[in-house]
Coordinates of C-alpha atoms and ligand atoms in Angstrom, one line a residue:
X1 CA -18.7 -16.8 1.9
X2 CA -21.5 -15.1 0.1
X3 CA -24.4 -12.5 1.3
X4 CA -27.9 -13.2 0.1
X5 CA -30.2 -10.3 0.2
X6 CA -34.0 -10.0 -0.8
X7 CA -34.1 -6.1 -1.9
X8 CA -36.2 -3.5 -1.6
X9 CA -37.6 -4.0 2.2
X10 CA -38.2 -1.2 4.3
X11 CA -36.0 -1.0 7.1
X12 CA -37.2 0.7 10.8
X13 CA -36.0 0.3 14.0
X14 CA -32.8 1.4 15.5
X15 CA -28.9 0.2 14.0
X16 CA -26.6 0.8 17.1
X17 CA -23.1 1.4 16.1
X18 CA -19.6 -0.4 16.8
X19 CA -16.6 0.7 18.0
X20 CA -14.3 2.5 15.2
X21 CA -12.3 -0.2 13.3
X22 CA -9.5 2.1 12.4
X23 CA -9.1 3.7 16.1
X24 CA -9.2 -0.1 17.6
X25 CA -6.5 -1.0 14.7
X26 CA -4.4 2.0 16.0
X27 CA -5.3 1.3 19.9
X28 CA -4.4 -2.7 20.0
X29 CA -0.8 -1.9 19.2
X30 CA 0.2 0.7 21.0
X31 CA -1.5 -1.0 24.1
X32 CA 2.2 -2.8 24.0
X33 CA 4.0 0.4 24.8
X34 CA 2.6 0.6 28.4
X35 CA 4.2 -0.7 31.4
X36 CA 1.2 -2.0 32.8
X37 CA -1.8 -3.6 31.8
X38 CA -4.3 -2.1 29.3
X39 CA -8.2 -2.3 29.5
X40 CA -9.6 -1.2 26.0
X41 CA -13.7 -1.1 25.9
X42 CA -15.9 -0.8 22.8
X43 CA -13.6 -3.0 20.4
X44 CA -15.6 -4.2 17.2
X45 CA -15.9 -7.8 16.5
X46 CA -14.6 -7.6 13.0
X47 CA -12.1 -9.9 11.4
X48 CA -9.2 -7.5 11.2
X49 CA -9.0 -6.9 15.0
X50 CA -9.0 -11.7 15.3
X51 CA -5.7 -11.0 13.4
X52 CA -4.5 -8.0 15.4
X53 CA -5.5 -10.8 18.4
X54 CA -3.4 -13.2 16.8
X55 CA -0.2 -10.8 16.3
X56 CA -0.2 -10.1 19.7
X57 CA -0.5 -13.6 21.2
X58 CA 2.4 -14.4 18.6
X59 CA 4.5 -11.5 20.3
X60 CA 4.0 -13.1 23.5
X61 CA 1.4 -10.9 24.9
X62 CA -1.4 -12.2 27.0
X63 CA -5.0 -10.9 25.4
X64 CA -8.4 -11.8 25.9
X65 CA -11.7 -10.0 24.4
X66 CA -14.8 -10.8 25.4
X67 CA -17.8 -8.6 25.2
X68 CA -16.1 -6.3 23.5
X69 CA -13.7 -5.8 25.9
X70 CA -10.1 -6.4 25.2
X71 CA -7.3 -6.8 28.1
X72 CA -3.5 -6.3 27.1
X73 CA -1.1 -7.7 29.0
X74 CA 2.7 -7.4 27.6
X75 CA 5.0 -8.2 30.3
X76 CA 6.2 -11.1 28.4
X77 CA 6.3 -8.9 25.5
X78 CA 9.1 -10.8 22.5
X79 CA 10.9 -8.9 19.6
X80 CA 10.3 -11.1 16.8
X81 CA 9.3 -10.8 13.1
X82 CA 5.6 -11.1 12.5
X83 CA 5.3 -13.3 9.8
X84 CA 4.7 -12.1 6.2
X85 CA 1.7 -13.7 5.1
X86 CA 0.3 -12.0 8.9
X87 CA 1.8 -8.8 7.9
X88 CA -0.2 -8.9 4.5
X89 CA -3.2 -9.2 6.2
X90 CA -3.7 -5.7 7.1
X91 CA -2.6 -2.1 6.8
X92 CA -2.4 -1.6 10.7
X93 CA 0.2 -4.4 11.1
X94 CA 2.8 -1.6 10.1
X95 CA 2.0 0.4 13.8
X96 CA 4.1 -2.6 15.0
X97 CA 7.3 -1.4 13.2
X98 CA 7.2 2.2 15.8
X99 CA 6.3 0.4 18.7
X100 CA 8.3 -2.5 18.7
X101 CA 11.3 -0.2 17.4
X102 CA 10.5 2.2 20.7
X103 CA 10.8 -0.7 22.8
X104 CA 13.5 -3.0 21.7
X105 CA 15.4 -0.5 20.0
X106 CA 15.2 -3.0 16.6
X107 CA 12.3 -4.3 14.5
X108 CA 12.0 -6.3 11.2
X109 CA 8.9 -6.1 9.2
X110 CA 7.3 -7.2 6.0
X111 CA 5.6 -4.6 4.4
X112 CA 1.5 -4.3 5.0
X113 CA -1.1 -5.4 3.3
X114 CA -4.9 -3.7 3.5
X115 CA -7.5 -2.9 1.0
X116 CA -6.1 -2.8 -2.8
X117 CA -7.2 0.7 -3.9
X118 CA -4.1 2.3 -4.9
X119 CA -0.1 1.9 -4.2
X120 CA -0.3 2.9 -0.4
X121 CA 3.8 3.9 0.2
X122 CA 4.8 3.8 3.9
X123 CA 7.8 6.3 2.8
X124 CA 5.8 9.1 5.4
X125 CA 6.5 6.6 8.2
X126 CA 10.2 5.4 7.2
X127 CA 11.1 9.5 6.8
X128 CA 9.4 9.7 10.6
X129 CA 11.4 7.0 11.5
X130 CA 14.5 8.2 10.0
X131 CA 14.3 11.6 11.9
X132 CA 13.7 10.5 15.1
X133 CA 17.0 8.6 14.7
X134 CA 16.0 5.2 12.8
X135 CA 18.2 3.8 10.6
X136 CA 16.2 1.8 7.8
X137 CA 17.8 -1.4 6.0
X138 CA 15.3 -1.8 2.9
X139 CA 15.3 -4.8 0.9
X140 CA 12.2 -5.4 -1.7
X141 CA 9.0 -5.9 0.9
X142 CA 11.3 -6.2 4.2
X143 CA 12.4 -3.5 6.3
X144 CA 14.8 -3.3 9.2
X145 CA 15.2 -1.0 11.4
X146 CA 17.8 -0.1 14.3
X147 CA 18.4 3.2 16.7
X148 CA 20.7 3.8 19.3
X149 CA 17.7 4.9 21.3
X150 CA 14.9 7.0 20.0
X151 CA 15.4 11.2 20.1
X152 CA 12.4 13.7 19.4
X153 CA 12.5 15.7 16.2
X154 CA 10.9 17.9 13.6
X155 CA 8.9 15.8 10.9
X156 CA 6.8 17.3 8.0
X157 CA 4.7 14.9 6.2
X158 CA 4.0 15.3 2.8
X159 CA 0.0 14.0 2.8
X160 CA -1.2 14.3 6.4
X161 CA -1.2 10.7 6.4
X162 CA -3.3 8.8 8.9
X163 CA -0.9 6.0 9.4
X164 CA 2.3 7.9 9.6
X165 CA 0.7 10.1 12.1
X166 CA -0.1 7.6 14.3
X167 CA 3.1 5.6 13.5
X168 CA 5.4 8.9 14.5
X169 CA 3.7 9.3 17.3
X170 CA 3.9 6.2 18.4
X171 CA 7.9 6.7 17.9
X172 CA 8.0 9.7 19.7
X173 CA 6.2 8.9 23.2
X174 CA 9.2 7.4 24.6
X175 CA 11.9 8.8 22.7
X176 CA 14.2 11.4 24.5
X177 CA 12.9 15.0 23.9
X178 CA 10.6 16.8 21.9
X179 CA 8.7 16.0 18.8
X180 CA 6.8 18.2 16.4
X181 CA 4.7 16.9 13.9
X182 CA 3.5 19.0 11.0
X183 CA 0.9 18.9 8.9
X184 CA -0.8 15.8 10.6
X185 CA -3.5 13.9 9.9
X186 CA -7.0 15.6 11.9
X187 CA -8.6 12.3 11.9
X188 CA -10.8 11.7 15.0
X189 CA -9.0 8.0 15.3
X190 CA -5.8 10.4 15.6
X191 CA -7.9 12.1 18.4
X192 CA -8.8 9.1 19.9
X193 CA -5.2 7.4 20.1
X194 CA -3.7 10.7 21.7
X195 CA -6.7 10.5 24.6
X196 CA -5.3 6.6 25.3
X197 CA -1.7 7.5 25.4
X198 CA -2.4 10.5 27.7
X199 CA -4.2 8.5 30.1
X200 CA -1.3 6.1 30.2
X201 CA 0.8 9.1 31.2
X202 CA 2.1 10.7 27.6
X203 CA 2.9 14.2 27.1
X204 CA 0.7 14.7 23.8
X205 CA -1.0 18.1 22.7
X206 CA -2.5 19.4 19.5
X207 CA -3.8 16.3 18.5
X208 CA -6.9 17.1 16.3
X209 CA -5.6 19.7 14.5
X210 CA -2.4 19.8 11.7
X211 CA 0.3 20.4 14.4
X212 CA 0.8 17.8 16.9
X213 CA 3.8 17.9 20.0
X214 CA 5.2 15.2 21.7
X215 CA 7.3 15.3 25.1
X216 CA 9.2 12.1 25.3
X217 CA 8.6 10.4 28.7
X218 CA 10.2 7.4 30.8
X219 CA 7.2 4.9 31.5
X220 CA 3.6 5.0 30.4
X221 CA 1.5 3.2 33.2
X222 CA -1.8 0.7 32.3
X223 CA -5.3 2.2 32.2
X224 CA -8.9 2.0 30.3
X225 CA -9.8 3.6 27.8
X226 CA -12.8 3.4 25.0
X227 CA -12.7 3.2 21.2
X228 CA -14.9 6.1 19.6
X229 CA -17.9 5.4 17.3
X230 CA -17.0 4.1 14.2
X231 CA -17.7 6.8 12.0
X232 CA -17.4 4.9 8.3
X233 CA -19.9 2.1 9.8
X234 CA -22.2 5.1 10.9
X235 CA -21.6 6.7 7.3
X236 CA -23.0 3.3 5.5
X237 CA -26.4 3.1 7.5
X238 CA -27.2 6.9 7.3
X239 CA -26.6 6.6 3.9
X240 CA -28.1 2.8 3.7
X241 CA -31.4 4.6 5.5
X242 CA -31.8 8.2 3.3
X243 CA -32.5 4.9 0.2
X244 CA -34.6 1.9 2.2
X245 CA -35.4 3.6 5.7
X246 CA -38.6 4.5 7.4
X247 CA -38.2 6.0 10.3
X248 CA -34.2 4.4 10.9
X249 CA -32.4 5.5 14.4
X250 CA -28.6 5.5 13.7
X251 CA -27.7 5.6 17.3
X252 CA -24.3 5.7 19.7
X253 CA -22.7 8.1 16.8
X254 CA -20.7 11.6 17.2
X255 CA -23.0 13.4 14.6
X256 CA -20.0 16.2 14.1
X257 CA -18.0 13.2 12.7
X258 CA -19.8 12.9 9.8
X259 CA -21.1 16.0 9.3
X260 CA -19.7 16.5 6.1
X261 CA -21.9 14.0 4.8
X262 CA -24.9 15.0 6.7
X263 CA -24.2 18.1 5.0
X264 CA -24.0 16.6 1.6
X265 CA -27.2 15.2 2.4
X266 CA -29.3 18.3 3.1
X267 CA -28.1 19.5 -0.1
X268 CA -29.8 16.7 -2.2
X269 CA -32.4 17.2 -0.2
X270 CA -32.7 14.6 2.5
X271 CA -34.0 15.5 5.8
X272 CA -33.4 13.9 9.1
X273 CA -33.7 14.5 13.0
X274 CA -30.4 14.7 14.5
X275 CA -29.7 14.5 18.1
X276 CA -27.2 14.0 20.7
X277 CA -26.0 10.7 19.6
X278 CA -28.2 9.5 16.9
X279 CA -29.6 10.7 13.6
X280 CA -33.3 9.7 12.1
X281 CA -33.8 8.8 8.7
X282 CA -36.4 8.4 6.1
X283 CA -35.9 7.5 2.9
X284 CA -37.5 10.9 1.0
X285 CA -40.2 10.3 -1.9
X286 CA -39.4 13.5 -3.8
X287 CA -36.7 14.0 -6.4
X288 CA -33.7 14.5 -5.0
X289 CA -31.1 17.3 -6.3
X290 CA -27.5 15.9 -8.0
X291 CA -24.7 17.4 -5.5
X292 CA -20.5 17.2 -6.0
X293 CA -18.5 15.3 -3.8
X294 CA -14.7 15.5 -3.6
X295 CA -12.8 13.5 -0.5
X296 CA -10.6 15.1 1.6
X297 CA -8.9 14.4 5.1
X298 CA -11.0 15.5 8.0
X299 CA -13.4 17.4 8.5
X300 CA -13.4 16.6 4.7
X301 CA -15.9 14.1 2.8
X302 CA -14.3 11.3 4.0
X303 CA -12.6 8.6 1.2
X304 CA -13.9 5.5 3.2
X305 CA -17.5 7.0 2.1
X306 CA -16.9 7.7 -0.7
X307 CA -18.0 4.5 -2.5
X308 CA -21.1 4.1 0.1
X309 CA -22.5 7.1 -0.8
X310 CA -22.1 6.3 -4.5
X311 CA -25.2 4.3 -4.7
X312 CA -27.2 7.1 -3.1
X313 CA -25.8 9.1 -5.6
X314 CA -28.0 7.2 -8.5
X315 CA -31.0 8.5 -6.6
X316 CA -30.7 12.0 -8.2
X317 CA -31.9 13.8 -11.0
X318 CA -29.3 14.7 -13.1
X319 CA -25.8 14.3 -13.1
X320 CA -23.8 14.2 -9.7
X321 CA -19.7 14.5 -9.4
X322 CA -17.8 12.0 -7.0
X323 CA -14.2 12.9 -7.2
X324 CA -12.0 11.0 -5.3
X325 CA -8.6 13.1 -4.0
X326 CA -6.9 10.1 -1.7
X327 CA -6.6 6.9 -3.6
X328 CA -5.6 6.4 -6.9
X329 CA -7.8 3.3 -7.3
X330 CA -10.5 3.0 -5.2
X331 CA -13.9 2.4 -8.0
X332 CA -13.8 -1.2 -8.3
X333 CA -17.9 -1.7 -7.2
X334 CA -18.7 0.8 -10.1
X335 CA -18.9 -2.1 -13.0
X336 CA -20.8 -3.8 -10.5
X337 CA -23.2 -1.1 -9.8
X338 CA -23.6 -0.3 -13.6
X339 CA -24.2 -4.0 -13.7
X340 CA -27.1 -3.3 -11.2
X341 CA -28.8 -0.8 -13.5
X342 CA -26.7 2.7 -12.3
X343 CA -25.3 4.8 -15.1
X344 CA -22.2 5.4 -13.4
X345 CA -19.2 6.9 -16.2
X346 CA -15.3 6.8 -14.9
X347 CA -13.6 9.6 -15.7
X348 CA -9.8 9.4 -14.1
X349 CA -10.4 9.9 -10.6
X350 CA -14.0 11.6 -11.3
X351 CA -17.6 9.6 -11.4
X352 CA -20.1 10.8 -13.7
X353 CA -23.3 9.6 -12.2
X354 CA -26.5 10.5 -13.7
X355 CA -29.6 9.7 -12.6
X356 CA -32.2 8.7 -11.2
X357 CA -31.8 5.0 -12.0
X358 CA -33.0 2.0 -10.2
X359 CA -30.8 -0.7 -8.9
X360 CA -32.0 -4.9 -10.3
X361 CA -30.4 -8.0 -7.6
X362 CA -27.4 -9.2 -9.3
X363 CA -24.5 -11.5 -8.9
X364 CA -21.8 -9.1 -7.9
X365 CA -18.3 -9.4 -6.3
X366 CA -17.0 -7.6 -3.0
X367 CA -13.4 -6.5 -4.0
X368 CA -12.2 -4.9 -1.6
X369 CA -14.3 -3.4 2.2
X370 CA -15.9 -0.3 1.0
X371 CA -16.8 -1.3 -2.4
X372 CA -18.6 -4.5 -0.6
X373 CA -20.5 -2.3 1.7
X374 CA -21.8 0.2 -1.5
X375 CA -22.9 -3.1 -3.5
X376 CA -24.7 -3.6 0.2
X377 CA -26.5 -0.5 -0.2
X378 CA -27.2 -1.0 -3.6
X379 CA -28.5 -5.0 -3.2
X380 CA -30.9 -3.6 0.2
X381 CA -32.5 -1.0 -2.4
X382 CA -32.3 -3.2 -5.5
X383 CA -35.7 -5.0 -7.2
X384 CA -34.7 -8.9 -6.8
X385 CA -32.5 -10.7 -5.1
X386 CA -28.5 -9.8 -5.1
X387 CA -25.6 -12.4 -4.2
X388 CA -22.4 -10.6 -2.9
X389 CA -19.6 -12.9 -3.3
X390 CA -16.1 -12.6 -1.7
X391 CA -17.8 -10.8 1.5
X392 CA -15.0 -11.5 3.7
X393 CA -13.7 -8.1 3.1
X394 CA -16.6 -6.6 4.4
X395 CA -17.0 -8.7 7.9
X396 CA -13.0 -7.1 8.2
X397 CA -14.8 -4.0 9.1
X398 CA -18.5 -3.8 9.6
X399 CA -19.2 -5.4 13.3
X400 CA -22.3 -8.1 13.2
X401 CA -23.5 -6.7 10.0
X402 CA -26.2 -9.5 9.0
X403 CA -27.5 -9.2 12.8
X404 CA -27.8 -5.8 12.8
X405 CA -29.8 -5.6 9.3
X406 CA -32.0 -8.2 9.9
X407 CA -33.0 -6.4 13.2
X408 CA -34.0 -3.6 11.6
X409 CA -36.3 -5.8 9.0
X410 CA -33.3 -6.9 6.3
X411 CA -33.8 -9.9 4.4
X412 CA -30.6 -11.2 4.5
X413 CA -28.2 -14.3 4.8
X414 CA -24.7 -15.0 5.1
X415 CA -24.0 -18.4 3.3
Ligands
EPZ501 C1 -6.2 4.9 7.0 O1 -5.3 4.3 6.1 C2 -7.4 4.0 7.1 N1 -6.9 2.7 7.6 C3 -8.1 3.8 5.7 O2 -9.3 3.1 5.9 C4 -8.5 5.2 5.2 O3 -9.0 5.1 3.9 C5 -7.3 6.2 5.3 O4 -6.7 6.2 6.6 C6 -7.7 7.6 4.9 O5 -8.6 8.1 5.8 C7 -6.7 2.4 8.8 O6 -6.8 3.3 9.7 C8 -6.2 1.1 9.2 P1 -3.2 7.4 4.8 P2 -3.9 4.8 5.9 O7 -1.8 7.0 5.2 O8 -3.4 5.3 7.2 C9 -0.7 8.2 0.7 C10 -11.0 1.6 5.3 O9 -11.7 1.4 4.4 N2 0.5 7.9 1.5 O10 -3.9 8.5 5.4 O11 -3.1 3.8 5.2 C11 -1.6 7.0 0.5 O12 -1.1 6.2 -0.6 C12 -9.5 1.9 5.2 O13 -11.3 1.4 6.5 C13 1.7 8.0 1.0 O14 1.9 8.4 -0.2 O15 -4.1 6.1 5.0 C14 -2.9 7.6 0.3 O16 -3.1 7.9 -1.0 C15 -9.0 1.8 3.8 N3 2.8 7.8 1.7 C16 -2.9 8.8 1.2 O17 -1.6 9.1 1.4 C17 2.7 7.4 3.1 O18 3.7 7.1 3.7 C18 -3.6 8.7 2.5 O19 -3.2 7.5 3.2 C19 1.4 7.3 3.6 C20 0.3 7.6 2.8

């Protein structure tokens, strides 16, 4: 599939935003650790969550999602291998190793696939694992994993890693005891799958910040819960509206989760009217002022924006830094946006961009989700018309994209 897009329009009216991708990865999962049946509202309609879908119905649970809503019901929950070529799919397929581990006692798993923008080792969540008294059976990409019987204990991670914090949680809501978790991701998604386990009855605290506790308890009944704002898909259209908006509500949004860009913004030199739950944009006229960006975890820039914002980065005079602290490989869109007409210089893990430069339509390629949605921005500010090939790896993570551009006066088609 390929994205058609007629650049330089003007875009005005209001982009309501999805539920978080990454919390709803996290959520779906662990929905299969509760005794009863789970209710989660606010799940995006992106690809990676069909596949989730899919893993689920393969494990013999009984799902449906409509509307956004998705109902979990695992009584006739099976422990069987998800098949590789599922596995590969998706980074969040490895949450399934903790929680079918918890509640069979065994699990065998391929390892996961995701975005390729660097090695992505899973050795955090094995070293979890281990600890709270898994034993791990490697073999190339295939991992299995026994315990007598899961026991809390003291884990350090190495990176607070998002996906080993969730996974060791995960491990430790039914094991026997206490778990503490150091240096722990801060995440809101971290946040946000704490909230749901609590309301099913877990003993969680100190989720949000680097050191995390976890009382082990017996049963974990159903309940509802909500998936936060997507903060990444919030990210692209603030940034998406300081180039080619007019006047462009990004609304349903928890402004303090990206505030870090927000703040990055008022340092070029961008204004905008924040409120409550939405932010207004206008694309400024003025010379904007070159700024340095490094990612970090949260509250840090945040990696996932980091290729976005890249494009807005062209828009100022002189020479900006982008230096990228989380992924060893994650500028793939930059010969494509140097293609486009930026002046874009990789430098290890640092970008050179100087500027201004204007971005020409192109032919360009989507290689992996975030790089697709930064050639986005760039093709909706760009003089001509720009074909994005390979788009699937964008729908996996940005909810009714074409719908909710053309709303808002985008010229643009998904062929
Ligand atoms: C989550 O990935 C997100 N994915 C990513 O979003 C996001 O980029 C990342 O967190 C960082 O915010 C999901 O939530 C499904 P990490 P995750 O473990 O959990 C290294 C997007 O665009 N590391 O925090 O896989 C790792 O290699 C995606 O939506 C180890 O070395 O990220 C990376 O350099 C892409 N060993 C760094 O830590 C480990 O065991 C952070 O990874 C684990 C991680």
């Amino acid at each position: 599939m390929e994205l058609k897009i007629k650049g330089n329009r003007t875009l005005t009216g209001e982009i309501k935003i999805s539920g978080s991708k990454n919390s709803a990865l996290a959520l779906i999962p662990i929905a299969l650790l509760s005794d009863g049946v789970v209710t989660i509202d606010n799940v995006p309609e992106v690809s990676d969550i069909f596949v989730l879908k899919e893993i689920l119905e393969y494990l013999g649970a009984k799902v449906s999602f409509d509307n956004n809503v998705m109902v979990i019901d695992n009584a006739n929950l099976v422990n069987k291998e998800i098949p590789e070529e599922l596995s590969h799919k998706m980074r969040a397929s490895y949450y399934f190793m903790p929680v079918l581990l918890s509640r069979f006692n065994k699990v065998e798993m391929f390892f996961p696939g995701g975005c390729s923008i660097g090695a992505r080792p899973i050795d955090q969540t094995l070293k979890a694992l281990t600890a709270l008294g898994g034993v791990v059976d490697e073999k190339d990409n295939h991992y299995a994993i026994t315990t007598e019987g899961l026991v809390g204990g003291h884990v350090y991670l190495d990176m607070p890693s998002v996906g080993a914090t969730v996974n060791t949680i995960i491990a430790a809501v039914k094991a026997k005891g206490t778990t503490i978790l150091e240096n722990a991701a801060k995440e809101p998604e971290i946040v946000n799958v704490a909230t749901f386990l609590n309301s099913m009855g877990a003993k969680i605290t100190g989720a949000g910040t680097s050191e995390i506790r976890i009382r082990g308890v017996k049963k974990l009944n159903g309940c509802y819960t909500e998936v936060i704002p997507d903060r990444i898909e919030a990210g692209t259209y603030v940034i998406a509206a300081a180039m080619v908006g007019e006047n462009l509500k990004i609304s349903n949004i928890i402004p303090e989760h990206i505030e870090a860009l927000l703040l990055k913004m008022q340092e070029m030199g961008i204004d905008f009217e924040l409120n409550d739950n939405s932010v207004l944009i206008t694309a400024p006229k003025h010379k904007l002022k070159p700024v340095k960006i490094k990612t970090l975890g949260y509250p840090g820039f945040a990696t996932d924006l980091q290729q976005p914002v890249t494009p807005l980065l062209t828009r100022c005079s002189g020479v900006s830094k982008l230096e990228e602290t989380i992924y060893e490989n994650r500028f793939n869109n930059v010969p494509y946006l140097n293609e486009m007409g930026a002046n874009i210089e990789i430098k290890g893990r640092e970008l050179k961009i100087s500027g201004p430069t204007e971005f020409k339509g192109k032919t360009v390629e989507a290689t992996d989700l975030r790089a697709g949605a930064s050639l986005l921005i760039a093709a909706l500010a760009a003089d001509g018309n720009t074909t994005i090939k390979n788009v699937n790896h964008i729908l996996r993570g940005y909810d009714n994209l074409v719908e909710k551009l053309r709303a808002v006066g985008a010229d643009i088609e998904l062929v």
